[in-house]
């Protein structure tokens, strides 16, 4: 079904024919806009930004580009087209027709997972709230805002499900999604990473590379859900998500590129010399990587989880690309796991969080390999590495274990003494923040990052992507 833009809430779910739902969502809409004005990129509310907006849900030609003031962005509700006669692809309900309504006994489990997914979207906008003030270029500023408006739309996607399928409870949860705030002492966001401040652009690029990639894996597993509206919503969200991870991968790649240029100009790998030249030394980049990767690993939940087992058993949440597996039941299969107490064998259903986390880690490696290729080509003897999945964990079997990035156990005293070698110290953060000077002349970029290789939508790099008021 095509997207109807003549309505107050653009949608392809035939909202006009469900007046009660339409009214409920129209009631929520001004609250969302108030939240956006307060917690979003509000210093740029009157600027025109070159943004893409979804105009269809086909893989081809799904977006149109044009200038829009962010508060006027047309946030809407878009589900991927249904798959005819879709059946549930895993768990105890394997082979049964996918559900168009939530089965009564699974209501609270579905609600919990949809709320958790929904909570991350506005959280990330809040985390990035002030970044625009220190953008390294107009191109990057535009990308930040593109990510922000789409996270806003992803919130709409989850709020639609809550309103359409969870009655009064769902409406209350939708209100709560605007009431919790990232880093708030009393009402924080649900998942740890989404309460971490993002005060500099290196963190933003690491976040979009590592944390948005958790989004990719969670959305891919929800895209397998037996609850068809959730599966279709997530399938379309994944289309938008790809750009966010591109921002992360290319962003880190450009930071590395600039650092290598400075190292070559100076003929040194001395971090202090690189810093004095206004670039970010490779060991600091590694520390930021360690921080965001380890935090993002926690987002998959515990390695051994009865929640994960029942989500799989009940057709709530599958594995990414579930069809690639032969066994879609997994009730009799087992999984071997490393724990601080040694190897343990657990039921595969209970280990689904770990199955996802391992797939995620393999995907994270791809960008790291590309960044290392740049470093090798520059003839520099340095390798960026993903730290061990045991390092700095707060959730799961390795929570609070004192382990170094290579995965070796350390005495607590040594771990605490050396942690500043592995994650950004106060002085690293102060240095990186000191570099964050606003550059807004079209085509110009800050000292610490290389220009992008190409512009947006075939436009030149020096295009005026944001018309600042
Ligand atoms: N921090 O059995 P457990 C994205 C909670 S990112 C704090 O270990 P379970 C995006 C857990 O909620 C994708 N709490 O794990 C990216 C549970 O609490 P309750 C977001 C945590 O339940 C960038 C308890 O610990 N989507 O889209 O199997 C920008 C025991 O849980 C954490 C989803 O996450 C943590 N790190 O699975 C914008 C998908 N980890 O319920 C957007 C939906 C766990 O007992 N969520 N806990 O109070 C899920 O599928 C699951 O809830 C989880 C955890 C994967 C998060």
mmCIF file of C-alpha atoms in Angstrom, residues 46-343:
data_model
loop_
_atom_site.group_PDB
_atom_site.id
_atom_site.type_symbol
_atom_site.label_atom_id
_atom_site.label_comp_id
_atom_site.label_asym_id
_atom_site.label_seq_id
_atom_site.Cartn_x
_atom_site.Cartn_y
_atom_site.Cartn_z
ATOM 1 C CA UNK A 46 14.395 27.063 12.100
ATOM 2 C CA UNK A 47 17.135 25.828 9.752
ATOM 3 C CA UNK A 48 16.410 24.086 6.470
ATOM 4 C CA UNK A 49 18.027 20.667 6.277
ATOM 5 C CA UNK A 50 18.476 18.489 3.196
ATOM 6 C CA UNK A 51 16.717 15.339 4.418
ATOM 7 C CA UNK A 52 15.342 12.162 2.976
ATOM 8 C CA UNK A 53 11.780 11.191 3.738
ATOM 9 C CA UNK A 54 10.195 7.823 3.083
ATOM 10 C CA UNK A 55 7.696 7.964 0.220
ATOM 11 C CA UNK A 56 7.226 4.231 -0.276
ATOM 12 C CA UNK A 57 8.339 0.956 1.217
ATOM 13 C CA UNK A 58 9.865 -0.701 -1.855
ATOM 14 C CA UNK A 59 13.584 -1.341 -1.847
ATOM 15 C CA UNK A 60 13.884 0.909 -4.913
ATOM 16 C CA UNK A 61 12.991 4.560 -4.839
ATOM 17 C CA UNK A 62 11.605 4.514 -1.316
ATOM 18 C CA UNK A 63 12.894 7.948 -0.334
ATOM 19 C CA UNK A 64 12.714 11.502 -1.626
ATOM 20 C CA UNK A 65 15.185 14.248 -0.732
ATOM 21 C CA UNK A 66 14.506 17.903 -0.102
ATOM 22 C CA UNK A 67 14.908 20.805 2.320
ATOM 23 C CA UNK A 68 12.747 20.740 5.402
ATOM 24 C CA UNK A 69 12.780 22.378 8.819
ATOM 25 C CA UNK A 70 13.089 19.516 11.283
ATOM 26 C CA UNK A 71 9.979 20.240 13.350
ATOM 27 C CA UNK A 72 8.043 20.039 10.044
ATOM 28 C CA UNK A 73 9.460 16.607 9.168
ATOM 29 C CA UNK A 74 6.623 14.230 8.250
ATOM 30 C CA UNK A 75 7.074 11.472 10.813
ATOM 31 C CA UNK A 76 4.818 8.631 9.830
ATOM 32 C CA UNK A 77 3.893 4.985 10.151
ATOM 33 C CA UNK A 78 5.265 2.715 7.476
ATOM 34 C CA UNK A 79 5.122 -1.058 7.422
ATOM 35 C CA UNK A 80 6.858 -3.172 4.776
ATOM 36 C CA UNK A 81 4.423 -4.889 2.426
ATOM 37 C CA UNK A 82 2.958 -8.103 3.827
ATOM 38 C CA UNK A 83 4.318 -11.461 2.696
ATOM 39 C CA UNK A 84 1.297 -13.463 1.486
ATOM 40 C CA UNK A 85 0.489 -16.514 3.644
ATOM 41 C CA UNK A 86 3.434 -15.867 5.940
ATOM 42 C CA UNK A 87 3.963 -18.528 8.585
ATOM 43 C CA UNK A 88 5.919 -18.450 11.834
ATOM 44 C CA UNK A 89 9.493 -19.507 11.130
ATOM 45 C CA UNK A 90 10.782 -20.739 14.511
ATOM 46 C CA UNK A 91 9.916 -21.949 17.990
ATOM 47 C CA UNK A 92 6.901 -23.856 19.284
ATOM 48 C CA UNK A 93 4.475 -22.267 16.796
ATOM 49 C CA UNK A 94 6.632 -23.085 13.764
ATOM 50 C CA UNK A 95 4.588 -23.399 10.581
ATOM 51 C CA UNK A 96 1.424 -21.782 11.972
ATOM 52 C CA UNK A 97 0.060 -18.663 10.237
ATOM 53 C CA UNK A 98 1.727 -15.457 11.454
ATOM 54 C CA UNK A 99 -0.438 -13.521 13.908
ATOM 55 C CA UNK A 100 -2.134 -10.302 12.862
ATOM 56 C CA UNK A 101 -3.118 -9.669 16.504
ATOM 57 C CA UNK A 102 -1.069 -10.357 19.616
ATOM 58 C CA UNK A 103 -2.097 -13.651 21.259
ATOM 59 C CA UNK A 104 -3.535 -12.830 24.690
ATOM 60 C CA UNK A 105 -1.087 -14.947 26.666
ATOM 61 C CA UNK A 106 1.901 -13.278 24.981
ATOM 62 C CA UNK A 107 0.726 -9.716 25.448
ATOM 63 C CA UNK A 108 3.027 -8.685 28.241
ATOM 64 C CA UNK A 109 6.096 -10.341 26.698
ATOM 65 C CA UNK A 110 5.480 -8.578 23.371
ATOM 66 C CA UNK A 111 4.766 -5.289 25.089
ATOM 67 C CA UNK A 112 7.995 -5.477 27.060
ATOM 68 C CA UNK A 113 10.090 -6.044 23.967
ATOM 69 C CA UNK A 114 8.332 -3.357 21.897
ATOM 70 C CA UNK A 115 8.724 -0.870 24.749
ATOM 71 C CA UNK A 116 12.426 -1.705 25.080
ATOM 72 C CA UNK A 117 12.947 -1.251 21.354
ATOM 73 C CA UNK A 118 10.904 1.981 21.377
ATOM 74 C CA UNK A 119 12.795 3.373 24.352
ATOM 75 C CA UNK A 120 16.145 3.339 22.544
ATOM 76 C CA UNK A 121 14.965 5.550 19.689
ATOM 77 C CA UNK A 122 14.170 8.800 21.531
ATOM 78 C CA UNK A 123 17.042 8.005 23.907
ATOM 79 C CA UNK A 124 19.554 8.303 21.075
ATOM 80 C CA UNK A 125 18.078 11.651 19.964
ATOM 81 C CA UNK A 126 18.453 12.897 23.532
ATOM 82 C CA UNK A 127 22.051 11.667 23.708
ATOM 83 C CA UNK A 128 22.880 13.589 20.519
ATOM 84 C CA UNK A 129 20.917 16.675 21.482
ATOM 85 C CA UNK A 130 23.832 19.173 21.519
ATOM 86 C CA UNK A 131 26.175 17.656 18.949
ATOM 87 C CA UNK A 132 25.017 19.937 16.155
ATOM 88 C CA UNK A 133 26.673 22.885 17.894
ATOM 89 C CA UNK A 134 30.127 21.393 17.263
ATOM 90 C CA UNK A 135 29.653 19.818 13.833
ATOM 91 C CA UNK A 136 32.844 19.213 11.818
ATOM 92 C CA UNK A 137 31.067 20.111 8.544
ATOM 93 C CA UNK A 138 27.654 20.845 7.057
ATOM 94 C CA UNK A 139 27.703 17.373 5.511
ATOM 95 C CA UNK A 140 28.098 15.798 8.970
ATOM 96 C CA UNK A 141 25.521 18.124 10.468
ATOM 97 C CA UNK A 142 23.013 16.965 7.903
ATOM 98 C CA UNK A 143 23.814 13.315 8.573
ATOM 99 C CA UNK A 144 23.327 13.824 12.305
ATOM 100 C CA UNK A 145 19.909 15.333 11.662
ATOM 101 C CA UNK A 146 18.987 12.569 9.214
ATOM 102 C CA UNK A 147 19.789 10.016 11.898
ATOM 103 C CA UNK A 148 17.825 12.027 14.487
ATOM 104 C CA UNK A 149 14.627 12.381 12.438
ATOM 105 C CA UNK A 150 14.705 8.693 11.548
ATOM 106 C CA UNK A 151 15.156 7.650 15.174
ATOM 107 C CA UNK A 152 12.112 9.842 15.807
ATOM 108 C CA UNK A 153 10.285 7.900 13.115
ATOM 109 C CA UNK A 154 11.332 4.610 14.648
ATOM 110 C CA UNK A 155 9.750 5.784 17.872
ATOM 111 C CA UNK A 156 6.558 6.378 15.885
ATOM 112 C CA UNK A 157 6.833 2.827 14.531
ATOM 113 C CA UNK A 158 6.786 1.341 18.046
ATOM 114 C CA UNK A 159 4.147 3.770 19.317
ATOM 115 C CA UNK A 160 1.885 2.725 16.468
ATOM 116 C CA UNK A 161 2.161 -0.926 17.575
ATOM 117 C CA UNK A 162 1.511 0.006 21.203
ATOM 118 C CA UNK A 163 -1.572 2.054 20.303
ATOM 119 C CA UNK A 164 -2.936 -0.338 17.707
ATOM 120 C CA UNK A 165 -2.456 -3.595 19.622
ATOM 121 C CA UNK A 166 -2.110 -2.988 23.375
ATOM 122 C CA UNK A 167 -5.100 -0.814 24.255
ATOM 123 C CA UNK A 168 -4.861 1.372 27.288
ATOM 124 C CA UNK A 169 -1.625 -0.233 28.526
ATOM 125 C CA UNK A 170 -0.068 0.525 25.176
ATOM 126 C CA UNK A 171 -1.154 4.175 25.289
ATOM 127 C CA UNK A 172 0.325 4.518 28.760
ATOM 128 C CA UNK A 173 3.586 2.981 27.622
ATOM 129 C CA UNK A 174 3.660 5.423 24.683
ATOM 130 C CA UNK A 175 3.463 8.310 27.152
ATOM 131 C CA UNK A 176 6.233 6.798 29.256
ATOM 132 C CA UNK A 177 8.482 6.636 26.188
ATOM 133 C CA UNK A 178 8.478 10.434 26.255
ATOM 134 C CA UNK A 179 8.794 10.662 30.050
ATOM 135 C CA UNK A 180 11.991 8.642 30.555
ATOM 136 C CA UNK A 181 15.123 10.510 29.500
ATOM 137 C CA UNK A 182 18.662 9.516 28.698
ATOM 138 C CA UNK A 183 20.872 9.855 31.768
ATOM 139 C CA UNK A 184 18.002 11.033 33.991
ATOM 140 C CA UNK A 185 18.710 10.068 37.607
ATOM 141 C CA UNK A 186 15.038 9.353 38.386
ATOM 142 C CA UNK A 187 13.679 8.134 35.068
ATOM 143 C CA UNK A 188 16.542 6.862 32.939
ATOM 144 C CA UNK A 189 16.241 5.035 29.643
ATOM 145 C CA UNK A 190 15.884 1.257 29.973
ATOM 146 C CA UNK A 191 19.170 -0.010 28.509
ATOM 147 C CA UNK A 192 22.596 1.044 29.789
ATOM 148 C CA UNK A 193 24.241 2.366 26.611
ATOM 149 C CA UNK A 194 21.371 4.761 26.029
ATOM 150 C CA UNK A 195 22.171 6.613 29.233
ATOM 151 C CA UNK A 196 25.776 7.270 28.213
ATOM 152 C CA UNK A 197 26.358 10.871 27.174
ATOM 153 C CA UNK A 198 27.545 11.544 23.594
ATOM 154 C CA UNK A 199 29.419 14.806 23.880
ATOM 155 C CA UNK A 200 31.776 14.590 20.938
ATOM 156 C CA UNK A 201 31.641 13.422 17.351
ATOM 157 C CA UNK A 202 34.104 10.575 17.776
ATOM 158 C CA UNK A 203 31.615 9.095 20.255
ATOM 159 C CA UNK A 204 28.804 9.774 17.797
ATOM 160 C CA UNK A 205 30.600 7.863 15.037
ATOM 161 C CA UNK A 206 31.421 4.986 17.403
ATOM 162 C CA UNK A 207 27.806 4.950 18.587
ATOM 163 C CA UNK A 208 26.410 4.843 15.049
ATOM 164 C CA UNK A 209 28.898 2.120 14.134
ATOM 165 C CA UNK A 210 28.526 -0.089 17.215
ATOM 166 C CA UNK A 211 25.226 0.774 18.885
ATOM 167 C CA UNK A 212 23.158 1.260 15.748
ATOM 168 C CA UNK A 213 24.508 -2.138 14.694
ATOM 169 C CA UNK A 214 22.886 -3.645 17.785
ATOM 170 C CA UNK A 215 19.760 -2.011 16.350
ATOM 171 C CA UNK A 216 20.364 -3.864 13.098
ATOM 172 C CA UNK A 217 20.607 -7.251 14.828
ATOM 173 C CA UNK A 218 17.674 -6.692 17.174
ATOM 174 C CA UNK A 219 15.514 -5.434 14.310
ATOM 175 C CA UNK A 220 16.519 -8.376 12.141
ATOM 176 C CA UNK A 221 15.466 -10.797 14.859
ATOM 177 C CA UNK A 222 12.194 -8.944 15.438
ATOM 178 C CA UNK A 223 11.660 -8.918 11.658
ATOM 179 C CA UNK A 224 11.297 -12.708 12.066
ATOM 180 C CA UNK A 225 8.597 -12.314 14.712
ATOM 181 C CA UNK A 226 5.410 -14.339 14.571
ATOM 182 C CA UNK A 227 3.506 -11.089 15.234
ATOM 183 C CA UNK A 228 3.321 -9.892 11.650
ATOM 184 C CA UNK A 229 2.816 -6.118 12.199
ATOM 185 C CA UNK A 230 5.997 -6.087 14.331
ATOM 186 C CA UNK A 231 7.913 -8.061 11.691
ATOM 187 C CA UNK A 232 6.773 -5.710 8.896
ATOM 188 C CA UNK A 233 7.568 -2.580 10.917
ATOM 189 C CA UNK A 234 11.076 -3.806 11.656
ATOM 190 C CA UNK A 235 11.713 -4.800 8.062
ATOM 191 C CA UNK A 236 11.125 -1.240 6.943
ATOM 192 C CA UNK A 237 13.115 0.243 9.851
ATOM 193 C CA UNK A 238 16.109 -1.790 8.671
ATOM 194 C CA UNK A 239 16.026 0.040 5.327
ATOM 195 C CA UNK A 240 16.562 3.338 7.158
ATOM 196 C CA UNK A 241 19.060 1.894 9.638
ATOM 197 C CA UNK A 242 21.684 1.114 6.967
ATOM 198 C CA UNK A 243 22.514 4.814 6.549
ATOM 199 C CA UNK A 244 23.090 5.219 10.277
ATOM 200 C CA UNK A 245 25.761 2.528 10.278
ATOM 201 C CA UNK A 246 27.279 4.041 7.128
ATOM 202 C CA UNK A 247 27.609 7.328 9.044
ATOM 203 C CA UNK A 248 29.493 5.428 11.750
ATOM 204 C CA UNK A 249 31.774 3.398 9.521
ATOM 205 C CA UNK A 250 32.655 6.248 7.179
ATOM 206 C CA UNK A 251 32.935 8.677 10.112
ATOM 207 C CA UNK A 252 35.500 6.568 11.975
ATOM 208 C CA UNK A 253 37.236 5.856 8.647
ATOM 209 C CA UNK A 254 37.577 9.603 7.971
ATOM 210 C CA UNK A 255 38.962 10.246 11.463
ATOM 211 C CA UNK A 256 41.543 7.487 10.931
ATOM 212 C CA UNK A 257 42.390 8.860 7.473
ATOM 213 C CA UNK A 258 43.074 12.338 8.826
ATOM 214 C CA UNK A 259 45.204 10.915 11.646
ATOM 215 C CA UNK A 260 47.278 8.958 9.128
ATOM 216 C CA UNK A 261 47.780 12.087 7.015
ATOM 217 C CA UNK A 262 49.068 13.967 10.034
ATOM 218 C CA UNK A 263 51.341 11.075 11.019
ATOM 219 C CA UNK A 264 52.777 11.027 7.517
ATOM 220 C CA UNK A 265 53.247 14.823 7.423
ATOM 221 C CA UNK A 266 55.016 14.751 10.774
ATOM 222 C CA UNK A 267 56.838 11.484 10.160
ATOM 223 C CA UNK A 268 55.979 10.269 13.655
ATOM 224 C CA UNK A 269 53.579 8.016 15.506
ATOM 225 C CA UNK A 270 53.956 9.970 18.731
ATOM 226 C CA UNK A 271 50.400 10.503 20.049
ATOM 227 C CA UNK A 272 51.298 13.859 21.595
ATOM 228 C CA UNK A 273 52.686 15.166 18.320
ATOM 229 C CA UNK A 274 49.548 14.002 16.484
ATOM 230 C CA UNK A 275 47.395 15.736 19.076
ATOM 231 C CA UNK A 276 49.378 18.963 18.847
ATOM 232 C CA UNK A 277 48.580 18.962 15.140
ATOM 233 C CA UNK A 278 44.857 18.838 15.904
ATOM 234 C CA UNK A 279 44.209 15.192 15.000
ATOM 235 C CA UNK A 280 43.165 12.233 17.162
ATOM 236 C CA UNK A 281 45.944 9.717 17.796
ATOM 237 C CA UNK A 282 45.231 6.054 17.019
ATOM 238 C CA UNK A 283 45.481 4.821 20.656
ATOM 239 C CA UNK A 284 42.736 7.302 21.620
ATOM 240 C CA UNK A 285 40.560 6.046 18.763
ATOM 241 C CA UNK A 286 41.138 2.514 20.088
ATOM 242 C CA UNK A 287 40.009 3.574 23.591
ATOM 243 C CA UNK A 288 36.773 5.071 22.220
ATOM 244 C CA UNK A 289 36.221 1.874 20.242
ATOM 245 C CA UNK A 290 36.739 -0.214 23.399
ATOM 246 C CA UNK A 291 34.219 1.889 25.296
ATOM 247 C CA UNK A 292 31.356 1.806 22.787
ATOM 248 C CA UNK A 293 31.853 -1.784 21.652
ATOM 249 C CA UNK A 294 31.891 -3.188 25.188
ATOM 250 C CA UNK A 295 28.870 -1.101 26.162
ATOM 251 C CA UNK A 296 26.997 -2.260 23.057
ATOM 252 C CA UNK A 297 27.748 -5.939 23.803
ATOM 253 C CA UNK A 298 25.704 -5.553 26.984
ATOM 254 C CA UNK A 299 22.675 -4.587 24.893
ATOM 255 C CA UNK A 300 22.192 -8.220 23.913
ATOM 256 C CA UNK A 301 21.340 -9.193 27.504
ATOM 257 C CA UNK A 302 22.673 -12.141 29.490
ATOM 258 C CA UNK A 303 24.388 -15.044 27.752
ATOM 259 C CA UNK A 304 22.029 -17.407 29.529
ATOM 260 C CA UNK A 305 18.525 -15.981 29.626
ATOM 261 C CA UNK A 306 15.149 -17.507 30.299
ATOM 262 C CA UNK A 307 13.597 -14.404 28.693
ATOM 263 C CA UNK A 308 15.488 -15.153 25.498
ATOM 264 C CA UNK A 309 14.425 -18.801 25.628
ATOM 265 C CA UNK A 310 10.750 -17.964 26.017
ATOM 266 C CA UNK A 311 10.941 -15.253 23.334
ATOM 267 C CA UNK A 312 12.254 -17.862 20.927
ATOM 268 C CA UNK A 313 9.886 -20.621 22.031
ATOM 269 C CA UNK A 314 6.888 -18.293 21.728
ATOM 270 C CA UNK A 315 7.611 -16.930 18.276
ATOM 271 C CA UNK A 316 8.308 -13.442 19.635
ATOM 272 C CA UNK A 317 11.882 -12.990 18.515
ATOM 273 C CA UNK A 318 13.861 -15.211 16.135
ATOM 274 C CA UNK A 319 17.451 -15.127 14.999
ATOM 275 C CA UNK A 320 18.575 -12.707 12.284
ATOM 276 C CA UNK A 321 17.924 -14.349 8.910
ATOM 277 C CA UNK A 322 16.283 -17.330 10.606
ATOM 278 C CA UNK A 323 15.985 -19.168 7.264
ATOM 279 C CA UNK A 324 19.775 -19.655 7.157
ATOM 280 C CA UNK A 325 19.447 -22.257 9.966
ATOM 281 C CA UNK A 326 18.279 -25.833 9.577
ATOM 282 C CA UNK A 327 16.888 -26.296 13.065
ATOM 283 C CA UNK A 328 14.152 -23.749 13.824
ATOM 284 C CA UNK A 329 13.024 -25.451 16.995
ATOM 285 C CA UNK A 330 16.264 -25.592 18.963
ATOM 286 C CA UNK A 331 14.547 -27.209 21.972
ATOM 287 C CA UNK A 332 16.976 -30.154 21.983
ATOM 288 C CA UNK A 333 20.104 -28.346 20.840
ATOM 289 C CA UNK A 334 22.814 -27.124 23.180
ATOM 290 C CA UNK A 335 25.340 -24.319 23.219
ATOM 291 C CA UNK A 336 28.790 -24.222 24.751
ATOM 292 C CA UNK A 337 29.691 -21.131 26.634
ATOM 293 C CA UNK A 338 32.796 -19.686 28.321
ATOM 294 C CA UNK A 339 32.094 -18.362 31.789
ATOM 295 C CA UNK A 340 34.461 -17.161 34.526
ATOM 296 C CA UNK A 341 33.895 -20.582 36.145
ATOM 297 C CA UNK A 342 34.902 -22.469 32.992
ATOM 298 C CA UNK A 343 33.015 -24.013 30.061
#
